[in-house]
mmCIF file of C-alpha atoms in Angstrom:
data_model
loop_
_atom_site.group_PDB
_atom_site.id
_atom_site.type_symbol
_atom_site.label_atom_id
_atom_site.label_comp_id
_atom_site.label_asym_id
_atom_site.label_seq_id
_atom_site.Cartn_x
_atom_site.Cartn_y
_atom_site.Cartn_z
ATOM 1 C CA GLY A 1 -252.580 17.799 -88.717
ATOM 2 C CA ALA A 2 -254.540 18.095 -91.809
ATOM 3 C CA VAL A 3 -252.000 18.769 -95.241
ATOM 4 C CA VAL A 4 -251.997 20.688 -98.588
ATOM 5 C CA SER A 5 -249.293 19.758 -100.574
ATOM 6 C CA GLN A 6 -248.745 21.640 -103.650
ATOM 7 C CA HIS A 7 -246.108 21.636 -106.639
ATOM 8 C CA PRO A 8 -244.501 22.339 -107.915
ATOM 9 C CA SER A 9 -242.506 24.813 -105.744
ATOM 10 C CA ARG A 10 -239.693 26.644 -108.166
ATOM 11 C CA VAL A 11 -240.315 26.705 -111.438
ATOM 12 C CA ILE A 12 -238.555 29.343 -114.573
ATOM 13 C CA CYS A 13 -240.364 29.036 -117.743
ATOM 14 C CA LYS A 14 -240.114 30.306 -121.381
ATOM 15 C CA SER A 15 -243.119 32.946 -122.486
ATOM 16 C CA GLY A 16 -245.477 32.024 -124.297
ATOM 17 C CA THR A 17 -245.429 28.608 -122.558
ATOM 18 C CA SER A 18 -247.936 27.840 -119.761
ATOM 19 C CA VAL A 19 -247.195 25.700 -117.180
ATOM 20 C CA LYS A 20 -249.214 24.362 -114.246
ATOM 21 C CA ILE A 21 -249.741 23.876 -110.335
ATOM 22 C CA GLU A 22 -250.843 21.495 -108.540
ATOM 23 C CA CYS A 23 -252.560 22.128 -105.028
ATOM 24 C CA ARG A 24 -253.753 18.081 -102.983
ATOM 25 C CA SER A 25 -254.904 18.206 -100.261
ATOM 26 C CA LEU A 26 -253.465 14.826 -98.926
ATOM 27 C CA ASP A 27 -255.609 13.919 -95.388
ATOM 28 C CA PHE A 28 -259.159 15.480 -96.146
ATOM 29 C CA GLN A 29 -261.240 15.864 -99.287
ATOM 30 C CA ALA A 30 -261.745 19.859 -100.503
ATOM 31 C CA THR A 31 -264.471 21.042 -102.387
ATOM 32 C CA THR A 32 -263.481 23.956 -102.553
ATOM 33 C CA MET A 33 -259.664 25.317 -102.518
ATOM 34 C CA PHE A 34 -258.815 28.755 -103.321
ATOM 35 C CA TRP A 35 -255.406 30.458 -105.465
ATOM 36 C CA TYR A 36 -253.628 33.051 -104.159
ATOM 37 C CA ARG A 37 -250.348 35.395 -105.670
ATOM 38 C CA GLN A 38 -248.105 37.175 -104.681
ATOM 39 C CA PHE A 39 -245.491 40.379 -105.673
ATOM 40 C CA PRO A 40 -242.908 41.166 -104.499
ATOM 41 C CA LYS A 41 -243.278 43.533 -100.990
ATOM 42 C CA GLN A 42 -246.843 43.385 -101.439
ATOM 43 C CA SER A 43 -249.981 40.655 -99.433
ATOM 44 C CA LEU A 44 -251.117 37.599 -100.147
ATOM 45 C CA MET A 45 -254.444 38.509 -103.700
ATOM 46 C CA LEU A 46 -257.225 35.678 -104.021
ATOM 47 C CA MET A 47 -257.105 34.877 -107.923
ATOM 48 C CA ALA A 48 -260.310 33.088 -107.777
ATOM 49 C CA THR A 49 -261.847 29.611 -105.965
ATOM 50 C CA SER A 50 -261.383 26.669 -107.079
ATOM 51 C CA ASN A 51 -264.761 24.747 -106.725
ATOM 52 C CA GLU A 52 -265.260 21.140 -106.670
ATOM 53 C CA GLY A 53 -267.073 19.344 -109.813
ATOM 54 C CA SER A 54 -268.134 23.632 -111.404
ATOM 55 C CA LYS A 55 -266.423 26.263 -113.068
ATOM 56 C CA ALA A 56 -264.314 28.383 -110.695
ATOM 57 C CA THR A 57 -264.906 32.237 -109.692
ATOM 58 C CA TYR A 58 -262.998 34.184 -110.838
ATOM 59 C CA GLU A 59 -261.577 37.396 -108.499
ATOM 60 C CA GLN A 60 -262.143 40.878 -110.584
ATOM 61 C CA GLY A 61 -259.396 41.698 -112.794
ATOM 62 C CA VAL A 62 -257.968 38.222 -112.929
ATOM 63 C CA GLU A 63 -258.509 36.497 -116.750
ATOM 64 C CA LYS A 64 -259.709 33.581 -116.738
ATOM 65 C CA ASP A 65 -258.578 31.593 -120.212
ATOM 66 C CA LYS A 66 -255.375 33.061 -118.641
ATOM 67 C CA PHE A 67 -255.562 31.585 -115.074
ATOM 68 C CA LEU A 68 -257.861 28.731 -116.209
ATOM 69 C CA ILE A 69 -258.379 26.005 -112.753
ATOM 70 C CA ASN A 70 -259.571 23.341 -112.920
ATOM 71 C CA HIS A 71 -261.223 20.823 -109.759
ATOM 72 C CA ALA A 72 -261.360 18.032 -110.722
ATOM 73 C CA SER A 73 -261.930 15.169 -107.533
ATOM 74 C CA LEU A 74 -262.263 16.106 -103.621
ATOM 75 C CA THR A 75 -258.723 16.443 -103.928
ATOM 76 C CA LEU A 76 -256.555 18.455 -106.385
ATOM 77 C CA SER A 77 -257.355 20.758 -108.141
ATOM 78 C CA THR A 78 -255.094 22.920 -110.631
ATOM 79 C CA LEU A 79 -254.051 25.581 -111.558
ATOM 80 C CA THR A 80 -252.350 26.102 -115.475
ATOM 81 C CA VAL A 81 -251.017 28.992 -116.636
ATOM 82 C CA THR A 82 -251.614 29.821 -119.857
ATOM 83 C CA SER A 83 -249.123 31.858 -122.546
ATOM 84 C CA ALA A 84 -246.992 33.349 -120.175
ATOM 85 C CA HIS A 85 -245.964 36.240 -119.586
ATOM 86 C CA PRO A 86 -242.660 38.171 -117.965
ATOM 87 C CA GLU A 87 -245.495 39.719 -115.407
ATOM 88 C CA ASP A 88 -246.576 36.809 -114.703
ATOM 89 C CA SER A 89 -244.491 35.607 -112.506
ATOM 90 C CA SER A 90 -244.990 35.872 -109.381
ATOM 91 C CA PHE A 91 -245.771 33.645 -105.601
ATOM 92 C CA TYR A 92 -248.900 31.378 -106.114
ATOM 93 C CA ILE A 93 -250.434 29.645 -103.657
ATOM 94 C CA CYS A 94 -252.864 27.412 -102.354
ATOM 95 C CA SER A 95 -255.308 27.226 -99.359
ATOM 96 C CA ALA A 96 -257.995 24.811 -98.256
ATOM 97 C CA PRO A 97 -260.629 25.096 -95.293
ATOM 98 C CA ASN A 98 -260.274 21.588 -93.499
ATOM 99 C CA GLY A 99 -264.064 22.807 -90.983
ATOM 100 C CA PRO A 100 -262.970 26.422 -90.143
ATOM 101 C CA GLU A 101 -259.171 26.315 -90.305
ATOM 102 C CA ALA A 102 -257.395 27.283 -93.372
ATOM 103 C CA PHE A 103 -254.009 24.742 -94.535
ATOM 104 C CA PHE A 104 -251.324 26.217 -97.237
ATOM 105 C CA GLY A 105 -249.403 24.536 -99.873
ATOM 106 C CA GLN A 106 -245.230 25.240 -99.484
ATOM 107 C CA GLY A 107 -246.281 28.185 -103.017
ATOM 108 C CA THR A 108 -245.115 27.733 -106.321
ATOM 109 C CA ARG A 109 -242.374 30.353 -107.568
ATOM 110 C CA LEU A 110 -242.705 31.230 -111.133
ATOM 111 C CA THR A 111 -240.106 32.917 -112.811
ATOM 112 C CA VAL A 112 -240.825 33.641 -116.700
ATOM 113 C CA VAL A 113 -238.341 35.021 -118.307
ATOM 114 C CA LYS B 1 -257.503 51.511 -96.911
ATOM 115 C CA ASN B 2 -256.736 47.806 -97.555
ATOM 116 C CA GLU B 3 -259.844 46.066 -95.133
ATOM 117 C CA VAL B 4 -256.802 44.136 -93.158
ATOM 118 C CA GLU B 5 -254.513 46.751 -91.340
ATOM 119 C CA GLN B 6 -250.627 45.096 -89.132
ATOM 120 C CA SER B 7 -247.643 47.346 -87.700
ATOM 121 C CA PRO B 8 -244.708 47.692 -87.712
ATOM 122 C CA GLN B 9 -243.835 46.826 -91.533
ATOM 123 C CA ASN B 10 -240.510 46.163 -89.967
ATOM 124 C CA LEU B 11 -239.192 44.841 -86.409
ATOM 125 C CA THR B 12 -236.412 44.183 -85.478
ATOM 126 C CA ALA B 13 -235.113 42.781 -81.684
ATOM 127 C CA GLN B 14 -232.857 40.969 -79.768
ATOM 128 C CA GLU B 15 -232.849 37.607 -78.825
ATOM 129 C CA GLY B 16 -235.127 37.502 -75.506
ATOM 130 C CA GLU B 17 -236.997 40.654 -76.315
ATOM 131 C CA PHE B 18 -240.655 40.397 -76.100
ATOM 132 C CA ILE B 19 -242.365 41.264 -79.589
ATOM 133 C CA THR B 20 -246.187 42.574 -80.329
ATOM 134 C CA ILE B 21 -247.581 42.923 -83.558
ATOM 135 C CA ASN B 22 -250.209 44.113 -83.764
ATOM 136 C CA CYS B 23 -253.323 44.237 -86.692
ATOM 137 C CA SER B 24 -256.526 46.723 -87.169
ATOM 138 C CA TYR B 25 -259.351 45.244 -89.467
ATOM 139 C CA SER B 26 -262.474 47.251 -90.679
ATOM 140 C CA VAL B 27 -264.469 44.210 -91.871
ATOM 141 C CA GLY B 28 -266.402 42.207 -90.315
ATOM 142 C CA ILE B 29 -265.148 38.704 -89.579
ATOM 143 C CA SER B 30 -266.054 35.320 -89.058
ATOM 144 C CA ALA B 31 -262.571 34.333 -87.711
ATOM 145 C CA LEU B 32 -258.685 35.552 -88.017
ATOM 146 C CA HIS B 33 -255.659 33.962 -88.351
ATOM 147 C CA TRP B 34 -252.578 34.845 -87.635
ATOM 148 C CA LEU B 35 -249.767 33.557 -90.451
ATOM 149 C CA GLN B 36 -246.326 32.485 -90.823
ATOM 150 C CA GLN B 37 -243.845 33.128 -93.241
ATOM 151 C CA HIS B 38 -240.498 31.764 -94.189
ATOM 152 C CA PRO B 39 -238.127 33.523 -97.192
ATOM 153 C CA GLY B 40 -239.168 30.013 -98.942
ATOM 154 C CA GLY B 41 -242.248 31.309 -99.155
ATOM 155 C CA GLY B 42 -244.591 28.675 -96.983
ATOM 156 C CA ILE B 43 -247.404 28.784 -94.679
ATOM 157 C CA VAL B 44 -247.891 27.704 -91.825
ATOM 158 C CA SER B 45 -250.439 28.514 -89.669
ATOM 159 C CA LEU B 46 -250.247 29.649 -86.360
ATOM 160 C CA PHE B 47 -253.500 30.242 -84.629
ATOM 161 C CA MET B 48 -257.974 30.463 -86.087
ATOM 162 C CA LEU B 49 -258.917 33.414 -83.215
ATOM 163 C CA SER B 50 -262.767 34.162 -83.223
ATOM 164 C CA SER B 51 -262.829 35.314 -79.511
ATOM 165 C CA GLY B 52 -260.278 36.020 -76.334
ATOM 166 C CA LYS B 53 -257.115 34.506 -76.101
ATOM 167 C CA LYS B 54 -255.280 31.468 -77.424
ATOM 168 C CA LYS B 55 -251.139 30.440 -76.038
ATOM 169 C CA HIS B 56 -248.744 27.778 -77.484
ATOM 170 C CA GLY B 57 -245.509 27.645 -76.571
ATOM 171 C CA ARG B 58 -244.193 30.846 -76.441
ATOM 172 C CA LEU B 59 -246.558 32.446 -78.334
ATOM 173 C CA ILE B 60 -250.069 34.975 -77.632
ATOM 174 C CA ALA B 61 -252.405 35.821 -80.032
ATOM 175 C CA THR B 62 -255.006 38.220 -78.910
ATOM 176 C CA ILE B 63 -258.317 39.275 -80.205
ATOM 177 C CA ASN B 64 -260.706 42.375 -79.621
ATOM 178 C CA ILE B 65 -264.290 41.562 -82.053
ATOM 179 C CA GLN B 66 -265.394 45.334 -80.094
ATOM 180 C CA GLU B 67 -262.401 46.943 -81.267
ATOM 181 C CA LYS B 68 -261.699 44.651 -84.225
ATOM 182 C CA HIS B 69 -257.962 44.934 -82.613
ATOM 183 C CA SER B 70 -255.994 41.555 -82.928
ATOM 184 C CA SER B 71 -251.969 41.128 -81.375
ATOM 185 C CA LEU B 72 -249.646 38.197 -81.574
ATOM 186 C CA HIS B 73 -247.090 38.329 -79.144
ATOM 187 C CA ILE B 74 -244.188 36.714 -78.293
ATOM 188 C CA THR B 75 -242.401 35.636 -75.648
ATOM 189 C CA ALA B 76 -238.111 35.120 -75.254
ATOM 190 C CA SER B 77 -237.852 35.416 -78.980
ATOM 191 C CA HIS B 78 -235.568 33.960 -80.134
ATOM 192 C CA PRO B 79 -233.682 34.309 -83.795
ATOM 193 C CA ARG B 80 -235.671 31.280 -84.869
ATOM 194 C CA ASP B 81 -238.712 32.668 -84.861
ATOM 195 C CA SER B 82 -237.653 35.735 -87.964
ATOM 196 C CA ALA B 83 -239.789 35.370 -90.180
ATOM 197 C CA VAL B 84 -243.343 37.323 -92.041
ATOM 198 C CA TYR B 85 -245.533 37.227 -89.875
ATOM 199 C CA ILE B 86 -249.549 37.349 -91.837
ATOM 200 C CA CYS B 87 -252.657 38.796 -89.675
ATOM 201 C CA ALA B 88 -255.254 37.108 -92.253
ATOM 202 C CA VAL B 89 -259.372 37.563 -91.901
ATOM 203 C CA ARG B 90 -262.564 35.175 -92.878
ATOM 204 C CA SER B 91 -264.602 37.955 -93.530
ATOM 205 C CA TRP B 92 -268.857 36.661 -92.477
ATOM 206 C CA GLY B 93 -269.917 35.636 -95.954
ATOM 207 C CA SER B 94 -267.010 34.688 -97.738
ATOM 208 C CA GLN B 95 -266.955 30.906 -99.374
ATOM 209 C CA GLY B 96 -264.103 30.413 -96.649
ATOM 210 C CA ASN B 97 -261.099 32.636 -97.859
ATOM 211 C CA LEU B 98 -259.132 34.967 -96.578
ATOM 212 C CA ILE B 99 -258.228 38.274 -96.459
ATOM 213 C CA PHE B 100 -254.876 39.507 -95.511
ATOM 214 C CA GLY B 101 -251.895 41.996 -94.189
ATOM 215 C CA LYS B 102 -248.949 42.990 -95.048
ATOM 216 C CA GLY B 103 -247.604 41.013 -93.158
ATOM 217 C CA THR B 104 -244.684 42.471 -90.840
ATOM 218 C CA LYS B 105 -240.841 41.127 -90.884
ATOM 219 C CA LEU B 106 -239.606 39.776 -87.962
ATOM 220 C CA SER B 107 -235.924 39.823 -87.519
ATOM 221 C CA VAL B 108 -234.312 38.666 -83.740
ATOM 222 C CA LYS B 109 -231.421 38.916 -83.507
ATOM 223 C CA PRO B 110 -228.727 36.423 -81.078
#
């Protein structure tokens, strides 16, 4: 079956630094990828839609200058959390559709100290 | 009100019991997914449904489009089934992103 690889799986960073998370579709091309965030005991919430070769579209309330998304190829999307703060600590997960199916990365647990 | 509601939020069962998790949604959908999330956070897709019923091993998923309701059943539950089960829908007109329920935390005791 299709595989989406996300890394790192876990990262701890200091306040004010930036963290890059990568999401790769390994055996299919993904013109669109989705980035979700999950706070404890909450459902996953869509942050942004990453579009290959064009600008990402962000959900209301998500700062595009803080969460930089780049989708430079058909198999790779990156999410960079810039100037991270403790409130950005969360679980981030990407997803790529392949036809009607949805495939998920392993997720990234970000802790900002 | 959330667009996707799941019940129960938490469920504890004894090994061997038959388990049902319910999902109701309020939007028009093109597909409904049942997902499994393990403690580390990784998510596995169990089923994608647009109508009727699907079965994989001990897992059965059903959907009633008219009633906007789906159920996930686990027969002969086992401790390794312990996980969070999430219902998610793909609404009509979306680019493929999903709207998620809050999940049902299942714990199966030996």
